[in-house]
CSV table of C-alpha atoms in Angstrom, one decimal:
chain,number,residue,atom,x,y,z
A,20,UNK,CA,0.0,0.1,0.1
A,21,UNK,CA,1.1,3.5,-0.9
A,22,UNK,CA,2.3,5.4,2.4
A,23,UNK,CA,2.0,9.1,2.9
A,24,UNK,CA,5.2,10.7,4.5
A,25,UNK,CA,5.9,14.3,5.8
A,26,UNK,CA,9.2,15.5,5.4
A,27,UNK,CA,10.5,18.6,7.1
A,28,UNK,CA,10.2,21.5,5.1
A,29,UNK,CA,7.3,20.3,2.9
A,30,UNK,CA,4.7,17.8,2.2
A,31,UNK,CA,5.5,14.8,0.3
A,32,UNK,CA,3.7,11.5,-0.6
A,33,UNK,CA,6.1,8.9,-0.9
A,34,UNK,CA,4.7,6.1,-3.5
A,35,UNK,CA,6.0,2.6,-2.6
A,36,UNK,CA,6.7,0.1,-5.4
A,37,UNK,CA,4.4,-2.8,-5.0
A,38,UNK,CA,5.9,-6.3,-3.6
A,39,UNK,CA,7.0,-8.9,-5.9
A,40,UNK,CA,7.2,-12.6,-4.9
A,41,UNK,CA,10.5,-13.4,-3.0
A,42,UNK,CA,10.5,-10.3,-1.2
A,43,UNK,CA,12.1,-8.2,-3.9
A,44,UNK,CA,10.9,-4.8,-4.7
A,45,UNK,CA,10.7,-3.5,-8.4
A,46,UNK,CA,12.4,0.1,-8.2
A,47,UNK,CA,10.1,2.8,-9.3
A,48,UNK,CA,10.7,4.3,-13.0
A,49,UNK,CA,12.6,7.4,-12.9
A,50,UNK,CA,10.6,10.7,-13.6
A,51,UNK,CA,11.0,12.6,-16.8
A,52,UNK,CA,8.5,15.6,-16.3
A,53,UNK,CA,10.3,16.9,-13.2
A,54,UNK,CA,14.4,16.1,-13.1
A,55,UNK,CA,14.5,17.9,-9.7
A,56,UNK,CA,11.9,15.5,-8.0
A,57,UNK,CA,12.7,12.3,-6.6
A,58,UNK,CA,11.5,9.3,-8.5
A,59,UNK,CA,7.9,8.4,-6.8
A,60,UNK,CA,7.6,11.4,-5.0
A,61,UNK,CA,5.4,14.4,-5.5
A,62,UNK,CA,6.7,17.9,-3.9
A,63,UNK,CA,4.0,20.4,-2.9
A,64,UNK,CA,4.7,23.8,-1.8
A,65,UNK,CA,5.4,24.5,1.9
A,66,UNK,CA,2.5,27.1,2.3
A,67,UNK,CA,0.0,24.8,0.6
A,68,UNK,CA,-3.4,24.5,2.1
A,69,UNK,CA,-6.0,22.7,0.3
A,70,UNK,CA,-8.8,24.4,2.1
A,71,UNK,CA,-8.0,27.7,0.1
A,72,UNK,CA,-8.4,26.4,-3.5
A,73,UNK,CA,-11.3,28.4,-5.0
A,74,UNK,CA,-14.4,26.2,-6.5
A,75,UNK,CA,-14.8,26.5,-10.2
A,76,UNK,CA,-16.9,29.8,-11.3
A,77,UNK,CA,-20.5,28.9,-12.3
A,78,UNK,CA,-23.6,30.8,-12.7
A,79,UNK,CA,-25.4,31.2,-9.7
A,80,UNK,CA,-29.2,30.5,-9.0
A,81,UNK,CA,-30.2,33.6,-10.7
A,82,UNK,CA,-28.8,32.5,-14.0
A,83,UNK,CA,-26.9,35.9,-14.3
A,84,UNK,CA,-23.4,35.9,-15.8
A,85,UNK,CA,-20.3,37.5,-14.2
A,86,UNK,CA,-20.3,41.1,-14.2
A,87,UNK,CA,-20.4,42.9,-17.6
A,88,UNK,CA,-21.7,39.9,-19.5
A,89,UNK,CA,-25.3,39.2,-20.7
A,90,UNK,CA,-27.8,39.1,-17.6
A,91,UNK,CA,-31.0,37.1,-17.9
A,92,UNK,CA,-33.8,37.2,-15.8
A,93,UNK,CA,-34.3,34.7,-12.9
A,94,UNK,CA,-36.0,31.7,-13.9
A,95,UNK,CA,-40.0,31.8,-13.1
A,96,UNK,CA,-39.9,35.8,-13.7
A,97,UNK,CA,-42.9,36.2,-15.8
A,98,UNK,CA,-42.8,40.3,-15.6
A,99,UNK,CA,-41.3,40.2,-19.2
A,100,UNK,CA,-43.8,38.1,-20.9
A,101,UNK,CA,-46.0,39.9,-23.6
A,102,UNK,CA,-49.4,40.8,-22.3
A,103,UNK,CA,-52.6,39.8,-24.1
A,104,UNK,CA,-53.5,41.9,-27.4
A,105,UNK,CA,-56.6,43.2,-25.9
A,106,UNK,CA,-54.7,44.7,-23.0
A,107,UNK,CA,-54.8,48.3,-22.2
A,108,UNK,CA,-51.0,48.2,-21.7
A,109,UNK,CA,-49.3,50.3,-24.4
A,110,UNK,CA,-46.8,48.4,-26.7
A,111,UNK,CA,-44.0,51.0,-25.7
A,112,UNK,CA,-44.0,49.8,-22.2
A,113,UNK,CA,-42.9,46.0,-22.7
A,114,UNK,CA,-39.4,45.1,-21.0
A,115,UNK,CA,-38.5,43.2,-24.2
A,116,UNK,CA,-39.3,43.7,-27.7
A,117,UNK,CA,-38.6,41.0,-30.9
A,118,UNK,CA,-36.5,43.5,-32.9
A,119,UNK,CA,-35.5,40.5,-35.3
A,120,UNK,CA,-39.2,39.3,-35.9
A,121,UNK,CA,-40.2,42.8,-36.5
A,122,UNK,CA,-37.2,43.4,-39.1
A,123,UNK,CA,-38.1,40.4,-40.7
A,124,UNK,CA,-41.5,41.9,-41.5
A,125,UNK,CA,-40.3,44.8,-43.2
A,126,UNK,CA,-39.9,44.4,-47.3
A,127,UNK,CA,-38.8,46.6,-49.8
A,128,UNK,CA,-39.9,46.2,-53.4
A,129,UNK,CA,-37.9,47.8,-56.5
A,130,UNK,CA,-40.6,49.0,-59.0
A,131,UNK,CA,-41.3,52.2,-61.2
A,132,UNK,CA,-44.0,54.5,-60.6
A,133,UNK,CA,-46.5,53.0,-62.9
A,134,UNK,CA,-46.3,49.7,-60.9
A,135,UNK,CA,-46.5,51.6,-57.4
A,136,UNK,CA,-49.6,53.7,-58.5
A,137,UNK,CA,-51.4,50.6,-59.9
A,138,UNK,CA,-51.1,49.0,-56.6
A,139,UNK,CA,-52.0,52.1,-54.5
A,140,UNK,CA,-55.1,52.7,-56.5
A,141,UNK,CA,-56.6,49.1,-55.9
A,142,UNK,CA,-56.3,48.5,-52.5
A,143,UNK,CA,-60.1,49.2,-51.9
A,144,UNK,CA,-59.2,51.5,-49.0
A,145,UNK,CA,-58.4,54.9,-48.5
A,146,UNK,CA,-54.6,54.8,-49.1
A,147,UNK,CA,-51.8,57.0,-47.9
A,148,UNK,CA,-48.5,57.0,-50.2
A,149,UNK,CA,-45.6,58.8,-48.7
A,150,UNK,CA,-42.6,59.9,-51.1
A,151,UNK,CA,-39.5,60.3,-49.3
A,152,UNK,CA,-35.8,60.2,-49.4
A,153,UNK,CA,-32.7,59.4,-47.5
A,154,UNK,CA,-31.4,63.0,-48.1
A,155,UNK,CA,-34.7,64.6,-46.9
A,156,UNK,CA,-34.4,65.4,-43.0
A,157,UNK,CA,-38.1,66.3,-42.8
A,158,UNK,CA,-39.1,63.2,-44.5
A,159,UNK,CA,-37.2,61.3,-41.6
A,160,UNK,CA,-38.7,63.3,-39.1
A,161,UNK,CA,-42.2,62.9,-40.3
A,162,UNK,CA,-42.1,59.1,-41.3
A,163,UNK,CA,-42.8,57.7,-38.1
A,164,UNK,CA,-46.3,59.2,-38.6
A,165,UNK,CA,-47.0,57.2,-41.4
A,166,UNK,CA,-46.1,54.0,-39.3
A,167,UNK,CA,-48.6,55.3,-36.5
A,168,UNK,CA,-51.4,55.6,-39.0
A,169,UNK,CA,-50.5,51.9,-40.4
A,170,UNK,CA,-50.6,50.7,-36.5
A,171,UNK,CA,-53.9,52.9,-35.4
A,172,UNK,CA,-56.0,53.1,-38.5
A,173,UNK,CA,-54.7,50.0,-40.8
A,174,UNK,CA,-58.0,48.5,-40.7
A,175,UNK,CA,-59.5,51.3,-42.9
A,176,UNK,CA,-56.3,52.9,-44.3
A,177,UNK,CA,-53.5,51.4,-46.4
A,178,UNK,CA,-50.0,52.8,-46.3
A,179,UNK,CA,-47.5,52.9,-49.2
A,180,UNK,CA,-43.9,54.5,-48.9
A,181,UNK,CA,-41.9,55.3,-51.9
A,182,UNK,CA,-38.2,56.0,-51.7
A,183,UNK,CA,-37.0,58.4,-54.4
A,184,UNK,CA,-33.3,58.6,-53.6
A,185,UNK,CA,-32.5,57.3,-57.3
A,186,UNK,CA,-31.7,60.2,-59.7
A,187,UNK,CA,-31.3,58.2,-63.0
A,188,UNK,CA,-27.4,58.1,-62.7
A,189,UNK,CA,-26.2,54.8,-64.1
A,190,UNK,CA,-23.4,54.8,-61.6
A,191,UNK,CA,-25.7,54.8,-58.6
A,192,UNK,CA,-28.6,52.5,-59.6
A,193,UNK,CA,-31.6,52.3,-57.2
A,194,UNK,CA,-30.6,49.2,-55.9
A,195,UNK,CA,-27.4,51.0,-54.3
A,196,UNK,CA,-29.8,52.4,-51.9
A,197,UNK,CA,-31.2,49.4,-50.6
A,198,UNK,CA,-29.0,48.5,-47.7
A,199,UNK,CA,-29.5,52.1,-46.3
A,200,UNK,CA,-33.2,52.4,-47.1
A,201,UNK,CA,-33.8,48.9,-45.3
A,202,UNK,CA,-32.0,49.9,-42.5
A,203,UNK,CA,-34.2,52.9,-41.9
A,204,UNK,CA,-37.1,51.1,-42.3
A,205,UNK,CA,-36.5,48.5,-40.1
A,206,UNK,CA,-35.5,51.0,-37.5
A,207,UNK,CA,-39.0,52.3,-37.7
A,208,UNK,CA,-40.6,49.0,-38.0
A,209,UNK,CA,-42.4,50.0,-41.5
A,210,UNK,CA,-44.2,46.8,-42.4
A,211,UNK,CA,-46.6,48.0,-44.8
A,212,UNK,CA,-45.7,47.9,-48.5
A,213,UNK,CA,-42.2,49.9,-49.1
A,214,UNK,CA,-40.8,50.7,-52.6
A,215,UNK,CA,-37.5,51.9,-53.9
A,216,UNK,CA,-38.6,53.7,-57.0
A,217,UNK,CA,-36.8,52.8,-60.0
A,218,UNK,CA,-38.2,56.1,-62.0
A,219,UNK,CA,-35.7,59.0,-61.8
A,220,UNK,CA,-36.4,61.3,-59.1
A,221,UNK,CA,-36.8,64.1,-61.6
A,222,UNK,CA,-39.4,62.1,-63.8
A,223,UNK,CA,-41.4,61.1,-60.7
A,224,UNK,CA,-41.5,64.7,-59.2
A,225,UNK,CA,-42.8,65.7,-62.8
A,226,UNK,CA,-45.5,63.0,-62.8
A,227,UNK,CA,-46.7,63.7,-59.4
A,228,UNK,CA,-46.8,67.6,-59.9
A,229,UNK,CA,-44.5,68.3,-56.9
A,230,UNK,CA,-41.1,70.1,-56.6
A,231,UNK,CA,-40.1,68.9,-53.4
A,232,UNK,CA,-40.6,66.2,-50.7
A,233,UNK,CA,-41.8,64.9,-48.5
A,234,UNK,CA,-45.0,64.5,-50.6
A,235,UNK,CA,-48.0,62.6,-49.4
A,236,UNK,CA,-51.0,61.5,-51.7
A,237,UNK,CA,-54.1,60.2,-50.4
A,238,UNK,CA,-56.4,58.1,-52.6
A,239,UNK,CA,-60.1,57.1,-51.7
A,240,UNK,CA,-61.4,53.8,-51.7
A,241,UNK,CA,-62.1,53.9,-55.3
A,242,UNK,CA,-58.4,54.9,-56.2
A,243,UNK,CA,-58.9,58.5,-56.8
A,244,UNK,CA,-56.5,61.2,-55.6
A,245,UNK,CA,-58.2,63.4,-53.5
A,246,UNK,CA,-55.6,65.2,-51.7
A,247,UNK,CA,-51.8,66.2,-51.9
A,248,UNK,CA,-49.8,67.2,-49.3
A,249,UNK,CA,-46.2,68.8,-50.0
A,250,UNK,CA,-43.3,69.8,-47.7
A,251,UNK,CA,-43.0,69.9,-43.9
A,252,UNK,CA,-41.4,71.3,-41.3
A,253,UNK,CA,-42.0,74.7,-42.0
A,254,UNK,CA,-45.1,77.1,-41.3
A,255,UNK,CA,-46.4,76.2,-44.8
A,256,UNK,CA,-46.0,72.7,-44.6
A,257,UNK,CA,-47.7,69.8,-43.0
A,258,UNK,CA,-47.2,67.1,-40.3
A,259,UNK,CA,-49.1,63.8,-39.9
A,260,UNK,CA,-50.4,64.5,-36.3
A,261,UNK,CA,-51.7,68.1,-37.3
A,262,UNK,CA,-52.9,67.5,-41.1
A,263,UNK,CA,-52.9,64.2,-42.3
A,264,UNK,CA,-54.7,62.4,-39.7
A,265,UNK,CA,-57.6,64.9,-39.3
A,266,UNK,CA,-57.9,64.8,-42.9
A,267,UNK,CA,-58.2,60.9,-43.0
A,268,UNK,CA,-60.7,60.9,-40.3
A,269,UNK,CA,-63.0,63.4,-42.1
A,270,UNK,CA,-62.5,61.5,-45.3
A,271,UNK,CA,-63.5,58.0,-43.7
A,272,UNK,CA,-66.4,59.3,-42.1
A,273,UNK,CA,-67.6,60.1,-45.6
A,274,UNK,CA,-67.2,56.7,-47.1
């Protein structure tokens, strides 16, 4: 049997060789890992204390990672669960939102104005068409108003958005704007039909009889253009809250 031997100045474990018939002992094989340690012995530091060895690091019962890492809610915490759809709790009060799922619902189709107009006039609903561009600051500022109409009035109002960044240059085709346009649309969760207009902006403005953007066209449920709002952000301009939403409510009341 191995015997433990304590030597002055340190702790040693003396591993004796097993006996063989006849009483002769087989010498222990010399160690090649540490030439300074006698064969068959493991030398520990003089001040070694096994009670001070720290246990392996693990996540505690609260499922939280070490400081600076991802913190997960404790198991059984239902405070972050979505509330029923008919609850009065506003969506903005949720602690967690599924941004990836929302982003997947955003689409962007390349089409010319004729195709866009054809779709917008055949929805069977009052339809709002917002013509905008990445270079137009008032467009970006007012765009969330269109998202709000789709959210709050979507049962009776169809919303379309038309990006007009393409100006006809062959070196910058309409598709070259797609990454940035998609990024913006996803950031505001624009889940209605979105179009990357392949009609050059000058031709588009001439067709719509507008000189600048943002421009919002409103069609009635039969596809007739009934109102056009142009410009935003100045005294003569429009806002969704002050101008477009009240007009839509009046129009819907007459349908």
